[in-house]
Amino acid sequence: GAVVSQHPSWVICKSGTSVKIECRSLDFQATTMFWYRQFPKQSLMLMATSNEGSKATYEQGVEKDKFLINHASLTLSTLTVTSAHPEDSSFYICSARDPGVHFEKLFFGSGTQLSVL
Amino acid sequence: GENVEQHPSTLSVQEGDSAVIKCTYSDSASNYFPWYKQELGKRPQLIIDIRSNVGEKKDQRIAVTLNKTAKHFSLHITETQPEDSAVYFCAAMMYSGGGADGLTFGKGTHLIIQP
């Protein structure tokens, strides 16, 4: 399948600081990437759709000023959690598809476990 | 928007027995239904998927069935093994051919294989 790389794998930060998470498509170009959040023992909830060269589309209830998304190239999207608080602690995971090869199949990055102290 | 319901939330079966997980969806326009397996702290892995023009698909011990009329689809795992223990998610989507179509996930089923 298509390879999606994400880092860091885990990060611990102090409350009030900002954290940047990177998502890369390694063997294909992704005009769209998806950012999900997953709390312990819960499902994956779509936060936003990242669009190369344009603004991200955020799901209802997700604060766009808190979760900044930048998709500056066809292989890289970043999610920055600004002024992180303990309630932002979660597993963040990106995904993308290569429709030219794998059609509708969606592949995931390895995820980032964020812990805010 | 799409809404996906998944049952059961936890399923415990004896090793060697079969496991069945069921999902329903709300949007009749959805045409793609994947299943993902996720181990603790790891990324979801696509294990099988089915398109709406197919009623059943099988890959070794794993099979998926789809009933479009009833808007439900199921995952079947036969001859379960300890390594099948994980959380399984179903999902649904209307795929229109581009990269921007998103998936809606069910809440997940924690499958426990008892030795």
Tab-separated table of C-alpha atoms in Angstrom:
chain	number	residue	atom	x	y	z
A	1	GLY	CA	0.000	0.000	0.000
A	2	ALA	CA	0.872	3.668	0.006
A	3	VAL	CA	3.316	4.725	2.728
A	4	VAL	CA	2.408	7.556	5.077
A	5	SER	CA	5.036	8.675	7.566
A	6	GLN	CA	4.282	10.660	10.700
A	7	HIS	CA	6.493	12.077	13.414
A	8	PRO	CA	7.150	12.448	16.173
A	9	SER	CA	5.730	9.182	17.509
A	10	TRP	CA	5.238	10.686	20.895
A	11	VAL	CA	5.730	14.025	22.542
A	12	ILE	CA	5.446	15.307	26.077
A	13	CYS	CA	5.074	19.039	26.543
A	14	LYS	CA	4.210	21.593	29.165
A	15	SER	CA	0.841	23.247	29.232
A	16	GLY	CA	0.802	26.400	27.137
A	17	THR	CA	3.418	25.324	24.629
A	18	SER	CA	2.869	24.482	20.973
A	19	VAL	CA	3.557	21.158	19.300
A	20	LYS	CA	4.025	20.469	15.599
A	21	ILE	CA	3.258	17.087	14.042
A	22	GLU	CA	4.375	16.212	10.522
A	23	CYS	CA	2.700	13.886	8.059
A	24	ARG	CA	4.417	12.875	4.845
A	25	SER	CA	3.395	10.793	1.883
A	26	LEU	CA	6.583	8.922	0.999
A	27	ASP	CA	5.885	7.320	-2.346
A	28	PHE	CA	3.055	9.382	-3.743
A	29	GLN	CA	1.705	12.901	-3.908
A	30	ALA	CA	-1.283	13.713	-1.755
A	31	THR	CA	-3.334	16.783	-2.552
A	32	THR	CA	-5.482	15.919	0.448
A	33	MET	CA	-4.570	14.542	3.843
A	34	PHE	CA	-6.836	13.861	6.782
A	35	TRP	CA	-6.139	14.485	10.453
A	36	TYR	CA	-7.842	12.310	13.057
A	37	ARG	CA	-7.811	12.347	16.841
A	38	GLN	CA	-8.319	9.253	18.953
A	39	PHE	CA	-8.909	9.237	22.690
A	40	PRO	CA	-8.182	6.042	24.661
A	41	LYS	CA	-10.542	3.201	23.810
A	42	GLN	CA	-12.478	5.396	21.402
A	43	SER	CA	-12.892	5.660	17.669
A	44	LEU	CA	-11.068	7.856	15.196
A	45	MET	CA	-12.673	11.255	14.921
A	46	LEU	CA	-11.964	13.370	11.856
A	47	MET	CA	-10.622	16.758	12.881
A	48	ALA	CA	-9.873	18.355	9.553
A	49	THR	CA	-9.127	17.810	5.897
A	50	SER	CA	-5.851	19.304	4.768
A	51	ASN	CA	-5.762	20.643	1.202
A	52	GLU	CA	-2.502	21.377	-0.587
A	53	GLY	CA	-2.186	25.059	-1.383
A	54	SER	CA	-5.420	26.108	0.274
A	55	LYS	CA	-7.089	26.334	3.656
A	56	ALA	CA	-7.958	23.254	5.622
A	57	THR	CA	-11.555	22.228	6.166
A	58	TYR	CA	-12.358	21.717	9.839
A	59	GLU	CA	-15.046	19.503	11.296
A	60	GLN	CA	-17.708	21.009	13.483
A	61	GLY	CA	-16.437	21.669	16.976
A	62	VAL	CA	-12.744	21.707	16.068
A	63	GLU	CA	-11.078	25.049	16.741
A	64	LYS	CA	-9.122	26.103	13.682
A	65	ASP	CA	-7.071	28.634	15.657
A	66	LYS	CA	-5.984	25.948	18.082
A	67	PHE	CA	-5.226	23.227	15.553
A	68	LEU	CA	-3.294	24.909	12.773
A	69	ILE	CA	-2.904	22.913	9.591
A	70	ASN	CA	-0.460	23.709	6.833
A	71	HIS	CA	-0.233	21.708	3.608
A	72	ALA	CA	2.528	23.523	1.791
A	73	SER	CA	3.571	20.742	-0.555
A	74	LEU	CA	2.122	17.657	-2.187
A	75	THR	CA	3.933	15.392	0.275
A	76	LEU	CA	3.763	17.233	3.593
A	77	SER	CA	1.005	18.352	5.923
A	78	THR	CA	1.618	19.654	9.432
A	79	LEU	CA	-0.674	19.937	12.412
A	80	THR	CA	0.306	22.399	15.120
A	81	VAL	CA	-1.448	22.199	18.454
A	82	THR	CA	-1.143	25.723	19.822
A	83	SER	CA	-1.149	26.562	23.518
A	84	ALA	CA	-1.656	22.912	24.393
A	85	HIS	CA	-3.575	21.969	27.517
A	86	PRO	CA	-3.972	18.611	29.282
A	87	GLU	CA	-7.330	18.030	27.583
A	88	ASP	CA	-5.498	18.077	24.234
A	89	SER	CA	-3.635	14.940	25.244
A	90	SER	CA	-4.590	12.347	22.673
A	91	PHE	CA	-3.394	10.148	19.828
A	92	TYR	CA	-3.230	12.213	16.631
A	93	ILE	CA	-3.048	10.364	13.346
A	94	CYS	CA	-2.944	11.454	9.733
A	95	SER	CA	-4.027	9.621	6.623
A	96	ALA	CA	-3.989	9.958	2.860
A	97	ARG	CA	-4.770	8.062	-0.305
A	98	ASP	CA	-3.113	7.631	-3.656
A	99	PRO	CA	-6.185	7.408	-5.923
A	100	GLY	CA	-4.131	6.849	-9.028
A	101	VAL	CA	-2.797	3.546	-7.699
A	102	HIS	CA	-4.860	2.393	-4.732
A	103	PHE	CA	-8.137	4.110	-5.642
A	104	GLU	CA	-10.291	4.575	-2.572
A	105	LYS	CA	-8.006	2.906	-0.016
A	106	LEU	CA	-6.969	5.198	2.847
A	107	PHE	CA	-3.616	4.643	4.553
A	108	PHE	CA	-2.596	5.907	7.952
A	109	GLY	CA	0.538	7.336	9.460
A	110	SER	CA	1.959	5.759	12.605
A	111	GLY	CA	0.327	8.318	14.878
A	112	THR	CA	1.584	10.751	17.488
A	113	GLN	CA	0.820	10.294	21.172
A	114	LEU	CA	0.639	13.763	22.712
A	115	SER	CA	0.819	14.146	26.469
A	116	VAL	CA	0.391	17.646	27.885
A	117	LEU	CA	1.509	18.103	31.474
B	1	GLY	CA	-23.682	13.212	6.938
B	2	GLU	CA	-22.879	9.558	7.282
B	3	ASN	CA	-23.403	7.734	10.578
B	4	VAL	CA	-21.890	4.311	11.207
B	5	GLU	CA	-23.020	2.064	14.060
B	6	GLN	CA	-20.871	-0.912	15.098
B	7	HIS	CA	-21.643	-3.883	17.335
B	8	PRO	CA	-20.589	-5.414	19.600
B	9	SER	CA	-18.187	-3.109	21.418
B	10	THR	CA	-16.393	-6.120	22.915
B	11	LEU	CA	-16.296	-9.671	21.590
B	12	SER	CA	-14.588	-12.582	23.289
B	13	VAL	CA	-14.240	-15.884	21.432
B	14	GLN	CA	-12.334	-19.096	21.945
B	15	GLU	CA	-9.299	-19.636	19.785
B	16	GLY	CA	-10.321	-21.489	16.659
B	17	ASP	CA	-13.907	-20.238	16.727
B	18	SER	CA	-15.363	-17.642	14.378
B	19	ALA	CA	-15.973	-13.976	15.125
B	20	VAL	CA	-18.539	-11.708	13.505
B	21	ILE	CA	-18.681	-7.935	13.797
B	22	LYS	CA	-21.602	-5.983	12.375
B	23	CYS	CA	-22.010	-2.408	11.151
B	24	THR	CA	-24.841	-0.337	9.792
B	25	TYR	CA	-24.627	2.912	7.861
B	26	SER	CA	-27.109	5.661	7.217
B	27	ASP	CA	-26.192	7.233	3.870
B	28	SER	CA	-27.438	5.183	0.932
B	29	ALA	CA	-24.935	7.022	-1.285
B	30	SER	CA	-21.982	5.372	0.486
B	31	ASN	CA	-20.236	2.980	-1.855
B	32	TYR	CA	-17.039	1.917	-0.100
B	33	PHE	CA	-16.728	-0.016	3.156
B	34	PRO	CA	-13.299	-0.814	4.612
B	35	TRP	CA	-12.354	-2.633	7.794
B	36	TYR	CA	-9.310	-1.683	9.836
B	37	LYS	CA	-7.449	-3.558	12.556
B	38	GLN	CA	-5.699	-1.505	15.207
B	39	GLU	CA	-3.352	-2.826	17.859
B	40	LEU	CA	-2.698	-0.772	20.968
B	41	GLY	CA	-0.731	2.380	20.162
B	42	LYS	CA	-0.368	1.463	16.507
B	43	ARG	CA	-1.803	2.765	13.277
B	44	PRO	CA	-5.029	1.277	11.854
B	45	GLN	CA	-4.225	-1.312	9.212
B	46	LEU	CA	-6.589	-1.926	6.310
B	47	ILE	CA	-7.468	-5.634	6.369
B	48	ILE	CA	-10.266	-5.894	3.838
B	49	ASP	CA	-12.663	-3.651	1.980
B	50	ILE	CA	-15.701	-3.954	-0.247
B	51	ARG	CA	-17.376	-1.800	-2.828
B	52	SER	CA	-21.116	-1.428	-3.088
B	53	ASN	CA	-21.337	-3.362	-6.345
B	54	VAL	CA	-20.142	-6.514	-4.584
B	55	GLY	CA	-22.040	-8.553	-2.005
B	56	GLU	CA	-19.187	-10.542	-0.513
B	57	LYS	CA	-15.405	-10.597	-0.517
B	58	LYS	CA	-13.034	-13.076	1.045
B	59	ASP	CA	-9.324	-13.062	1.817
B	60	GLN	CA	-8.122	-16.248	3.500
B	61	ARG	CA	-9.693	-16.295	7.001
B	62	ILE	CA	-11.349	-12.909	6.623
B	63	ALA	CA	-14.544	-12.122	4.761
B	64	VAL	CA	-16.855	-9.151	4.467
B	65	THR	CA	-20.507	-9.207	3.431
B	66	LEU	CA	-22.600	-6.247	2.353
B	67	ASN	CA	-26.370	-5.853	2.242
B	68	LYS	CA	-27.071	-2.590	0.445
B	69	THR	CA	-30.816	-2.801	0.880
B	70	ALA	CA	-30.535	-3.094	4.640
B	71	LYS	CA	-27.475	-0.828	4.752
B	72	HIS	CA	-25.377	-3.162	6.826
B	73	PHE	CA	-22.078	-4.946	6.406
B	74	SER	CA	-20.244	-7.502	8.489
B	75	LEU	CA	-16.731	-8.764	9.102
B	76	HIS	CA	-16.250	-12.499	9.525
B	77	ILE	CA	-13.044	-14.009	10.904
B	78	THR	CA	-12.790	-17.790	10.886
B	79	GLU	CA	-10.379	-20.036	12.785
B	80	THR	CA	-9.416	-17.196	15.073
B	81	GLN	CA	-5.868	-17.013	16.403
B	82	PRO	CA	-4.329	-15.092	19.327
B	83	GLU	CA	-2.825	-12.565	16.923
B	84	ASP	CA	-6.331	-11.614	15.812
B	85	SER	CA	-6.816	-9.896	19.183
B	86	ALA	CA	-7.114	-6.175	18.460
B	87	VAL	CA	-9.657	-3.409	17.964
B	88	TYR	CA	-11.511	-3.568	14.662
B	89	PHE	CA	-13.143	-0.537	13.041
B	90	CYS	CA	-15.614	-0.498	10.218
B	91	ALA	CA	-16.024	2.604	8.064
B	92	ALA	CA	-18.124	3.942	5.221
B	93	MET	CA	-17.643	6.519	2.519
B	94	MET	CA	-19.038	7.784	-0.729
B	95	TYR	CA	-16.020	7.638	-3.025
B	96	SER	CA	-16.255	9.909	-6.026
B	97	GLY	CA	-12.844	9.206	-7.531
B	98	GLY	CA	-10.622	11.843	-5.987
B	99	GLY	CA	-8.459	12.069	-2.898
B	100	ALA	CA	-10.721	14.302	-0.838
B	101	ASP	CA	-13.402	11.837	0.182
B	102	GLY	CA	-13.293	11.112	3.895
B	103	LEU	CA	-14.175	8.032	5.942
B	104	THR	CA	-16.681	7.840	8.781
B	105	PHE	CA	-15.716	5.228	11.363
B	106	GLY	CA	-17.723	3.042	13.674
B	107	LYS	CA	-16.879	3.067	17.380
B	108	GLY	CA	-14.794	-0.069	17.201
B	109	THR	CA	-14.958	-3.646	18.490
B	110	HIS	CA	-12.395	-4.988	20.917
B	111	LEU	CA	-11.881	-8.593	19.843
B	112	ILE	CA	-10.387	-10.872	22.472
B	113	ILE	CA	-9.238	-14.345	21.489
B	114	GLN	CA	-9.237	-16.672	24.481
B	115	PRO	CA	-6.562	-19.402	24.356
